[in-house]
Amino acid sequence: MPKDHDKDVYPEPSSRTPVEDRKSLLPNPALILSKLFYYSVDLPVTTFRDVIEGIQSGKKSHYYHQKFRRVPELTQCQEGDYVCYYEAEMQWRRDYKVDQEIVKVIQERLRACQQREGPSYSQNCYKELQQFEQVSKAFQSRYGDLGAYASGRKCLMKQKERMMAEQQQA
Amino acid sequence: MEDPASLCVRLANQRRPSSRTPSTVMVGMSLLRTAAAFTARLNPLKRTCQSSNLLSRTVARSEQVVVRHGSHGKRMFIIKPTDFYDRRFLHLLKYYILLAGIPVAALVTFVNIFIGESELAEIPEGYEPEHWEYYKHPITRWIARSFYDSPVKDYEKMMALIQMEAEKAEMRHLQLEVRRHMREKGDGPWFQVQTLDKNLIDHSPKSSPDN
């Protein structure tokens, strides 16, 4: 079975407290719906999956995440060394993808937190909100309006502009 | 058009002699009549009864089925535009799509059920995974293993191309530089204009002052 999500990162709200104070005699519709979902969707899917994995009882093959070595960046390349430019460009692209995924993960956490907490999310999810704000500001300042033809050189030029603007302000 | 059996019966009825004494002719006629009636019922050209009551003299009672026709029982010939071409097109479409679709779907189903996807694992110490071991689905792994070069090899190929192009650009730039220098200074091997050998000059017209 694939692993469930990390319970530390996406904690579920506790189901014991507060004590339910039912005033009406009608059954709880949320409970009914969750039981319905469990028996109609969750249980058949899980048993099907277990059956399939019973058939596949053999040596499982593994797949890995590729680890890339760090190479000199664009600022550390000699001028005219096009091979060095290429390697720096490829590394910058990989880092761009990684940063996009980081932003997606932070967004997902904020979304999950909001879903959990309901109306009081702005108070209970303060940490996730701050984290999201920080990460998205950083992403915007570094990769913000580079566009579809973004490259390492353009990002470097954007950084230069940013540093010049900061120096002018100071 | 009467069938032959009923014709025989009719003629046998007509030709019956009216004498009262049973003669051989009458016996023969009655036998003929029985045989004709028998063939009439069991005519192979008009087989209507079931095999269970083939030789009995009973007739199966057909059930009157109540069928509701939209045309109140009368058989209609509905005149509408032809749907032959449309149905032929749809039939051929389904046929050609399923001709390759069903084997491919079966293959993918069996691969997913019996081989299954890979699991994510940490790279063991000191082990360099092959380039196909970075993919999850078995068919993707097979394609990467059998047909594609590894991404490392592609990277190196690209770097080799860049290196060759860079060298060519460098050579061209150097050639222009050298050309400029040699044109200016004139002491290099290029842009040499061959002049005649001095020994070939005939100085005889101006060799002595009084010539």
GROMACS .gro file of C-alpha atoms in nm:
model
  381
    1MET     CA    1   0.000   0.000   0.000
    2PRO     CA    2   0.140   0.347  -0.071
    3LYS     CA    3   0.231   0.537   0.240
    4ASP     CA    4  -0.023   0.771   0.391
    5HIS     CA    5   0.058   1.139   0.420
    6ASP     CA    6   0.293   1.259   0.689
    7LYS     CA    7   0.080   1.305   0.999
    8ASP     CA    8   0.321   1.559   1.149
    9VAL     CA    9   0.298   1.790   0.852
   10TYR     CA   10  -0.075   1.756   0.791
   11PRO     CA   11  -0.212   1.688   1.137
   12GLU     CA   12  -0.570   1.581   1.171
   13PRO     CA   13  -0.777   1.767   1.426
   14SER     CA   14  -0.838   1.559   1.737
   15SER     CA   15  -1.164   1.373   1.730
   16ARG     CA   16  -1.209   1.331   2.107
   17THR     CA   17  -1.229   1.687   2.223
   18PRO     CA   18  -1.447   1.884   2.247
   19VAL     CA   19  -1.713   1.655   2.388
   20GLU     CA   20  -2.005   1.640   2.154
   21ASP     CA   21  -2.311   1.797   2.302
   22ARG     CA   22  -2.591   1.668   2.085
   23LYS     CA   23  -2.913   1.855   2.128
   24SER     CA   24  -3.109   1.700   1.842
   25LEU     CA   25  -3.222   1.340   1.809
   26LEU     CA   26  -3.146   1.327   1.438
   27PRO     CA   27  -2.842   1.122   1.336
   28ASN     CA   28  -2.523   1.300   1.247
   29PRO     CA   29  -2.518   1.334   0.868
   30ALA     CA   30  -2.142   1.374   0.854
   31LEU     CA   31  -2.102   1.037   1.024
   32ILE     CA   32  -2.350   0.876   0.787
   33LEU     CA   33  -2.178   1.020   0.482
   34SER     CA   34  -1.834   0.922   0.600
   35LYS     CA   35  -1.952   0.565   0.668
   36LEU     CA   36  -2.119   0.557   0.327
   37PHE     CA   37  -1.802   0.676   0.159
   38TYR     CA   38  -1.600   0.420   0.350
   39TYR     CA   39  -1.814   0.122   0.256
   40SER     CA   40  -1.884   0.221  -0.102
   41VAL     CA   41  -1.546   0.355  -0.210
   42ASP     CA   42  -1.267   0.304   0.042
   43LEU     CA   43  -1.323  -0.063   0.127
   44PRO     CA   44  -1.364  -0.195  -0.229
   45VAL     CA   45  -1.063   0.001  -0.350
   46THR     CA   46  -0.847  -0.121  -0.064
   47THR     CA   47  -0.948  -0.485  -0.107
   48PHE     CA   48  -0.888  -0.461  -0.483
   49ARG     CA   49  -0.545  -0.317  -0.417
   50ASP     CA   50  -0.464  -0.593  -0.169
   51VAL     CA   51  -0.576  -0.857  -0.419
   52ILE     CA   52  -0.353  -0.710  -0.687
   53GLU     CA   53  -0.060  -0.695  -0.448
   54GLY     CA   54  -0.126  -1.055  -0.355
   55ILE     CA   55  -0.083  -1.147  -0.720
   56GLN     CA   56   0.232  -0.941  -0.741
   57SER     CA   57   0.400  -1.118  -0.452
   58GLY     CA   58   0.749  -1.114  -0.584
   59LYS     CA   59   1.063  -0.908  -0.568
   60LYS     CA   60   0.968  -0.547  -0.597
   61SER     CA   61   1.187  -0.332  -0.815
   62HIS     CA   62   1.291   0.008  -0.684
   63TYR     CA   63   1.323   0.348  -0.834
   64TYR     CA   64   1.539   0.627  -0.704
   65HIS     CA   65   1.556   1.003  -0.710
   66GLN     CA   66   1.855   1.119  -0.908
   67LYS     CA   67   2.115   1.316  -0.717
   68PHE     CA   68   2.300   1.579  -0.920
   69ARG     CA   69   2.644   1.711  -0.839
   70ARG     CA   70   2.687   2.085  -0.796
   71VAL     CA   71   2.879   2.250  -1.079
   72PRO     CA   72   3.023   2.603  -1.097
   73GLU     CA   73   2.756   2.867  -1.143
   74LEU     CA   74   2.733   3.131  -1.415
   75THR     CA   75   2.929   3.382  -1.210
   76GLN     CA   76   3.217   3.138  -1.168
   77CYS     CA   77   3.255   3.057  -1.540
   78GLN     CA   78   3.525   3.205  -1.760
   79GLU     CA   79   3.401   3.428  -2.036
   80GLY     CA   80   3.357   3.237  -2.360
   81ASP     CA   81   3.354   2.896  -2.187
   82TYR     CA   82   3.032   2.775  -2.345
   83VAL     CA   83   3.046   2.431  -2.190
   84CYS     CA   84   3.059   2.589  -1.845
   85TYR     CA   85   2.767   2.813  -1.945
   86TYR     CA   86   2.566   2.505  -2.048
   87GLU     CA   87   2.629   2.322  -1.723
   88ALA     CA   88   2.544   2.631  -1.517
   89GLU     CA   89   2.225   2.679  -1.719
   90MET     CA   90   2.118   2.318  -1.663
   91GLN     CA   91   2.185   2.349  -1.292
   92TRP     CA   92   1.984   2.672  -1.278
   93ARG     CA   93   1.692   2.500  -1.452
   94ARG     CA   94   1.696   2.213  -1.204
   95ASP     CA   95   1.702   2.459  -0.916
   96TYR     CA   96   1.410   2.649  -1.074
   97LYS     CA   97   1.203   2.329  -1.088
   98VAL     CA   98   1.293   2.247  -0.728
   99ASP     CA   99   1.189   2.595  -0.615
  100GLN     CA  100   0.857   2.562  -0.799
  101GLU     CA  101   0.791   2.234  -0.618
  102ILE     CA  102   0.883   2.393  -0.284
  103VAL     CA  103   0.628   2.668  -0.342
  104LYS     CA  104   0.367   2.407  -0.435
  105VAL     CA  105   0.432   2.212  -0.113
  106ILE     CA  106   0.397   2.525   0.101
  107GLN     CA  107   0.074   2.613  -0.081
  108GLU     CA  108  -0.058   2.263  -0.020
  109ARG     CA  109   0.016   2.290   0.350
  110LEU     CA  110  -0.166   2.621   0.375
  111ARG     CA  111  -0.461   2.481   0.186
  112ALA     CA  112  -0.478   2.175   0.412
  113CYS     CA  113  -0.453   2.392   0.720
  114GLN     CA  114  -0.737   2.614   0.601
  115GLN     CA  115  -0.951   2.311   0.526
  116ARG     CA  116  -0.885   2.168   0.871
  117GLU     CA  117  -0.943   2.478   1.076
  118GLY     CA  118  -1.245   2.609   0.894
  119PRO     CA  119  -1.355   2.966   0.973
  120SER     CA  120  -1.081   3.034   1.228
  121TYR     CA  121  -0.792   2.964   0.992
  122SER     CA  122  -0.638   3.310   1.003
  123GLN     CA  123  -0.573   3.258   1.374
  124ASN     CA  124  -0.487   2.889   1.394
  125CYS     CA  125  -0.271   2.860   1.084
  126TYR     CA  126  -0.050   3.160   1.159
  127LYS     CA  127   0.274   2.966   1.112
  128GLU     CA  128   0.171   2.828   0.774
  129LEU     CA  129   0.054   3.170   0.663
  130GLN     CA  130   0.385   3.333   0.755
  131GLN     CA  131   0.582   3.058   0.587
  132PHE     CA  132   0.376   3.086   0.269
  133GLU     CA  133   0.412   3.462   0.258
  134GLN     CA  134   0.788   3.445   0.306
  135VAL     CA  135   0.839   3.173   0.046
  136SER     CA  136   0.619   3.333  -0.218
  137LYS     CA  137   0.786   3.674  -0.169
  138ALA     CA  138   1.127   3.515  -0.211
  139PHE     CA  139   1.016   3.325  -0.520
  140GLN     CA  140   0.863   3.635  -0.673
  141SER     CA  141   1.174   3.844  -0.613
  142ARG     CA  142   1.407   3.581  -0.758
  143TYR     CA  143   1.210   3.421  -1.043
  144GLY     CA  144   0.919   3.659  -1.064
  145ASP     CA  145   0.863   3.803  -1.410
  146LEU     CA  146   1.126   3.614  -1.602
  147GLY     CA  147   0.862   3.463  -1.832
  148ALA     CA  148   0.858   3.145  -2.037
  149TYR     CA  149   1.207   3.191  -2.187
  150ALA     CA  150   1.366   3.229  -1.846
  151SER     CA  151   1.735   3.150  -1.828
  152GLY     CA  152   2.019   3.171  -1.582
  153ARG     CA  153   2.156   3.485  -1.745
  154LYS     CA  154   1.823   3.666  -1.720
  155CYS     CA  155   1.790   3.566  -1.356
  156LEU     CA  156   2.142   3.697  -1.293
  157MET     CA  157   2.058   4.026  -1.462
  158LYS     CA  158   1.743   4.051  -1.251
  159GLN     CA  159   1.954   3.998  -0.940
  160LYS     CA  160   2.192   4.270  -1.056
  161GLU     CA  161   1.899   4.512  -1.099
  162ARG     CA  162   1.772   4.421  -0.755
  163MET     CA  163   2.109   4.482  -0.595
  164MET     CA  164   2.144   4.815  -0.777
  165ALA     CA  165   1.799   4.920  -0.657
  166GLU     CA  166   1.889   4.824  -0.301
  167GLN     CA  167   2.211   5.018  -0.320
  168GLN     CA  168   2.032   5.325  -0.450
  169GLN     CA  169   1.787   5.306  -0.165
  170ALA     CA  170   2.058   5.277   0.092
  171MET     CA  171  -5.033  -2.356  -5.697
  172GLU     CA  172  -5.125  -2.682  -5.544
  173ASP     CA  173  -4.852  -2.902  -5.415
  174PRO     CA  174  -4.828  -3.249  -5.568
  175ALA     CA  175  -4.960  -3.429  -5.259
  176SER     CA  176  -5.289  -3.238  -5.244
  177LEU     CA  177  -5.318  -3.279  -5.620
  178CYS     CA  178  -5.290  -3.655  -5.581
  179VAL     CA  179  -5.555  -3.647  -5.311
  180ARG     CA  180  -5.794  -3.448  -5.533
  181LEU     CA  181  -5.748  -3.677  -5.830
  182ALA     CA  182  -5.784  -3.984  -5.609
  183ASN     CA  183  -6.116  -3.842  -5.488
  184GLN     CA  184  -6.233  -3.778  -5.845
  185ARG     CA  185  -6.138  -4.109  -5.988
  186ARG     CA  186  -6.304  -4.320  -5.717
  187PRO     CA  187  -6.536  -4.577  -5.871
  188SER     CA  188  -6.892  -4.574  -5.736
  189SER     CA  189  -6.944  -4.954  -5.697
  190ARG     CA  190  -7.005  -5.079  -5.345
  191THR     CA  191  -6.788  -5.385  -5.351
  192PRO     CA  192  -6.439  -5.313  -5.223
  193SER     CA  193  -6.222  -5.393  -5.523
  194THR     CA  194  -5.844  -5.382  -5.549
  195VAL     CA  195  -5.878  -5.052  -5.726
  196MET     CA  196  -6.055  -4.902  -5.427
  197VAL     CA  197  -5.805  -5.047  -5.184
  198GLY     CA  198  -5.525  -4.910  -5.396
  199MET     CA  199  -5.697  -4.572  -5.412
  200SER     CA  200  -5.746  -4.552  -5.040
  201LEU     CA  201  -5.385  -4.646  -4.980
  202LEU     CA  202  -5.282  -4.380  -5.228
  203ARG     CA  203  -5.501  -4.132  -5.051
  204THR     CA  204  -5.348  -4.215  -4.713
  205ALA     CA  205  -5.001  -4.187  -4.860
  206ALA     CA  206  -5.087  -3.854  -5.023
  207ALA     CA  207  -5.225  -3.719  -4.697
  208PHE     CA  208  -4.913  -3.837  -4.518
  209THR     CA  209  -4.678  -3.665  -4.766
  210ALA     CA  210  -4.891  -3.354  -4.753
  211ARG     CA  211  -4.840  -3.332  -4.380
  212LEU     CA  212  -4.477  -3.431  -4.381
  213ASN     CA  213  -4.372  -3.237  -4.691
  214PRO     CA  214  -3.998  -3.169  -4.658
  215LEU     CA  215  -4.042  -2.852  -4.858
  216LYS     CA  216  -4.290  -2.716  -4.607
  217ARG     CA  217  -4.156  -2.839  -4.271
  218THR     CA  218  -4.369  -2.654  -4.018
  219CYS     CA  219  -4.412  -2.898  -3.728
  220GLN     CA  220  -4.166  -2.992  -3.456
  221SER     CA  221  -3.980  -3.322  -3.454
  222SER     CA  222  -4.163  -3.457  -3.146
  223ASN     CA  223  -4.500  -3.492  -3.318
  224LEU     CA  224  -4.359  -3.583  -3.657
  225LEU     CA  225  -4.529  -3.916  -3.702
  226SER     CA  226  -4.834  -3.857  -3.488
  227ARG     CA  227  -5.152  -3.732  -3.635
  228THR     CA  228  -5.184  -3.436  -3.400
  229VAL     CA  229  -5.102  -3.080  -3.497
  230ALA     CA  230  -4.926  -2.851  -3.248
  231ARG     CA  231  -5.142  -2.567  -3.139
  232SER     CA  232  -4.957  -2.246  -3.202
  233GLU     CA  233  -4.987  -1.987  -2.925
  234GLN     CA  234  -5.135  -1.662  -3.027
  235VAL     CA  235  -4.862  -1.415  -2.912
  236VAL     CA  236  -4.981  -1.064  -2.854
  237VAL     CA  237  -4.743  -0.836  -3.038
  238ARG     CA  238  -4.795  -0.464  -3.027
  239HIS     CA  239  -4.701  -0.297  -3.352
  240GLY     CA  240  -4.676   0.077  -3.380
  241SER     CA  241  -4.837   0.031  -3.715
  242HIS     CA  242  -5.146  -0.147  -3.566
  243GLY     CA  243  -5.044  -0.490  -3.694
  244LYS     CA  244  -4.993  -0.384  -4.050
  245ARG     CA  245  -4.638  -0.430  -4.178
  246MET     CA  246  -4.498  -0.096  -4.285
  247PHE     CA  247  -4.207  -0.007  -4.512
  248ILE     CA  248  -4.067   0.304  -4.340
  249ILE     CA  249  -3.919   0.540  -4.591
  250LYS     CA  250  -3.622   0.727  -4.443
  251PRO     CA  251  -3.289   0.850  -4.578
  252THR     CA  252  -3.014   0.596  -4.594
  253ASP     CA  253  -2.807   0.538  -4.283
  254PHE     CA  254  -2.589   0.283  -4.459
  255TYR     CA  255  -2.290   0.513  -4.495
  256ASP     CA  256  -2.312   0.642  -4.140
  257ARG     CA  257  -2.341   0.297  -3.992
  258ARG     CA  258  -2.061   0.170  -4.213
  259PHE     CA  259  -1.837   0.456  -4.101
  260LEU     CA  260  -1.909   0.398  -3.732
  261HIS     CA  261  -1.858   0.026  -3.772
  262LEU     CA  262  -1.522   0.074  -3.942
  263LEU     CA  263  -1.421   0.337  -3.685
  264LYS     CA  264  -1.495   0.102  -3.396
  265TYR     CA  265  -1.322  -0.184  -3.577
  266TYR     CA  266  -0.998  -0.001  -3.647
  267ILE     CA  267  -0.981   0.162  -3.308
  268LEU     CA  268  -1.040  -0.164  -3.125
  269LEU     CA  269  -0.806  -0.358  -3.353
  270ALA     CA  270  -0.506  -0.197  -3.184
  271GLY     CA  271  -0.684  -0.065  -2.877
  272ILE     CA  272  -0.781  -0.397  -2.725
  273PRO     CA  273  -0.433  -0.556  -2.741
  274VAL     CA  274  -0.272  -0.241  -2.603
  275ALA     CA  275  -0.526  -0.213  -2.322
  276ALA     CA  276  -0.481  -0.582  -2.239
  277LEU     CA  277  -0.103  -0.546  -2.239
  278VAL     CA  278  -0.108  -0.243  -2.011
  279THR     CA  279  -0.359  -0.411  -1.777
  280PHE     CA  280  -0.151  -0.725  -1.746
  281VAL     CA  281   0.168  -0.528  -1.692
  282ASN     CA  282   0.002  -0.324  -1.417
  283ILE     CA  283  -0.148  -0.629  -1.248
  284PHE     CA  284   0.132  -0.882  -1.275
  285ILE     CA  285   0.445  -0.670  -1.281
  286GLY     CA  286   0.339  -0.358  -1.097
  287GLU     CA  287   0.503  -0.025  -1.036
  288SER     CA  288   0.833   0.021  -0.857
  289GLU     CA  289   0.872   0.152  -0.506
  290LEU     CA  290   1.074   0.456  -0.407
  291ALA     CA  291   1.389   0.369  -0.217
  292GLU     CA  292   1.701   0.545  -0.097
  293ILE     CA  293   2.008   0.491  -0.312
  294PRO     CA  294   2.220   0.231  -0.135
  295GLU     CA  295   2.575   0.322  -0.038
  296GLY     CA  296   2.829   0.285  -0.314
  297TYR     CA  297   2.570   0.182  -0.573
  298GLU     CA  298   2.524   0.369  -0.900
  299PRO     CA  299   2.171   0.305  -1.032
  300GLU     CA  300   2.129   0.244  -1.405
  301HIS     CA  301   1.956   0.522  -1.591
  302TRP     CA  302   1.628   0.330  -1.624
  303GLU     CA  303   1.606   0.276  -1.252
  304TYR     CA  304   1.501   0.635  -1.204
  305TYR     CA  305   1.154   0.572  -1.347
  306LYS     CA  306   0.849   0.424  -1.177
  307HIS     CA  307   0.631   0.247  -1.432
  308PRO     CA  308   0.767  -0.081  -1.579
  309ILE     CA  309   0.684   0.015  -1.938
  310THR     CA  310   0.864   0.350  -1.900
  311ARG     CA  311   1.159   0.163  -1.755
  312TRP     CA  312   1.160  -0.079  -2.046
  313ILE     CA  313   1.149   0.204  -2.302
  314ALA     CA  314   1.430   0.388  -2.124
  315ARG     CA  315   1.633   0.068  -2.107
  316SER     CA  316   1.581  -0.051  -2.465
  317PHE     CA  317   1.551   0.260  -2.679
  318TYR     CA  318   1.667   0.577  -2.510
  319ASP     CA  319   2.019   0.686  -2.424
  320SER     CA  320   2.079   0.771  -2.062
  321PRO     CA  321   2.031   1.139  -1.970
  322VAL     CA  322   2.397   1.152  -1.869
  323LYS     CA  323   2.493   1.044  -2.220
  324ASP     CA  324   2.258   1.304  -2.373
  325TYR     CA  325   2.412   1.571  -2.151
  326GLU     CA  326   2.761   1.471  -2.258
  327LYS     CA  327   2.657   1.464  -2.624
  328MET     CA  328   2.522   1.817  -2.593
  329MET     CA  329   2.840   1.934  -2.421
  330ALA     CA  330   3.048   1.774  -2.698
  331LEU     CA  331   2.846   1.957  -2.964
  332ILE     CA  332   2.886   2.285  -2.775
  333GLN     CA  333   3.261   2.226  -2.744
  334MET     CA  334   3.295   2.159  -3.117
  335GLU     CA  335   3.095   2.468  -3.208
  336ALA     CA  336   3.294   2.676  -2.960
  337GLU     CA  337   3.620   2.555  -3.115
  338LYS     CA  338   3.494   2.638  -3.464
  339ALA     CA  339   3.390   2.986  -3.354
  340GLU     CA  340   3.729   3.036  -3.189
  341MET     CA  341   3.910   2.924  -3.505
  342ARG     CA  342   3.709   3.159  -3.722
  343HIS     CA  343   3.772   3.452  -3.491
  344LEU     CA  344   4.146   3.377  -3.482
  345GLN     CA  345   4.161   3.350  -3.857
  346LEU     CA  346   4.011   3.696  -3.897
  347GLU     CA  347   4.260   3.837  -3.644
  348VAL     CA  348   4.559   3.677  -3.817
  349ARG     CA  349   4.438   3.795  -4.155
  350ARG     CA  350   4.422   4.152  -4.032
  351HIS     CA  351   4.773   4.134  -3.893
  352MET     CA  352   4.923   3.977  -4.200
  353ARG     CA  353   4.761   4.232  -4.429
  354GLU     CA  354   4.894   4.516  -4.220
  355LYS     CA  355   5.246   4.402  -4.155
  356GLY     CA  356   5.299   4.190  -4.461
  357ASP     CA  357   5.568   3.974  -4.303
  358GLY     CA  358   5.360   3.661  -4.278
  359PRO     CA  359   5.300   3.381  -4.526
  360TRP     CA  360   4.961   3.516  -4.635
  361PHE     CA  361   4.907   3.797  -4.883
  362GLN     CA  362   5.245   3.746  -5.044
  363VAL     CA  363   5.253   3.861  -5.407
  364GLN     CA  364   5.527   3.681  -5.600
  365THR     CA  365   5.758   3.916  -5.789
  366LEU     CA  366   6.001   3.817  -6.063
  367ASP     CA  367   6.350   3.698  -5.986
  368LYS     CA  368   6.604   3.987  -6.002
  369ASN     CA  369   6.845   3.771  -6.203
  370LEU     CA  370   6.601   3.754  -6.489
  371ILE     CA  371   6.602   4.129  -6.547
  372ASP     CA  372   6.784   4.221  -6.862
  373HIS     CA  373   6.996   4.521  -6.774
  374SER     CA  374   7.156   4.541  -7.120
  375PRO     CA  375   6.961   4.850  -7.246
  376LYS     CA  376   7.091   5.060  -6.959
  377SER     CA  377   7.417   4.874  -6.882
  378SER     CA  378   7.656   5.139  -7.018
  379PRO     CA  379   7.605   5.516  -7.032
  380ASP     CA  380   7.666   5.552  -7.405
  381ASN     CA  381   7.415   5.280  -7.526
   0.00000   0.00000   0.00000
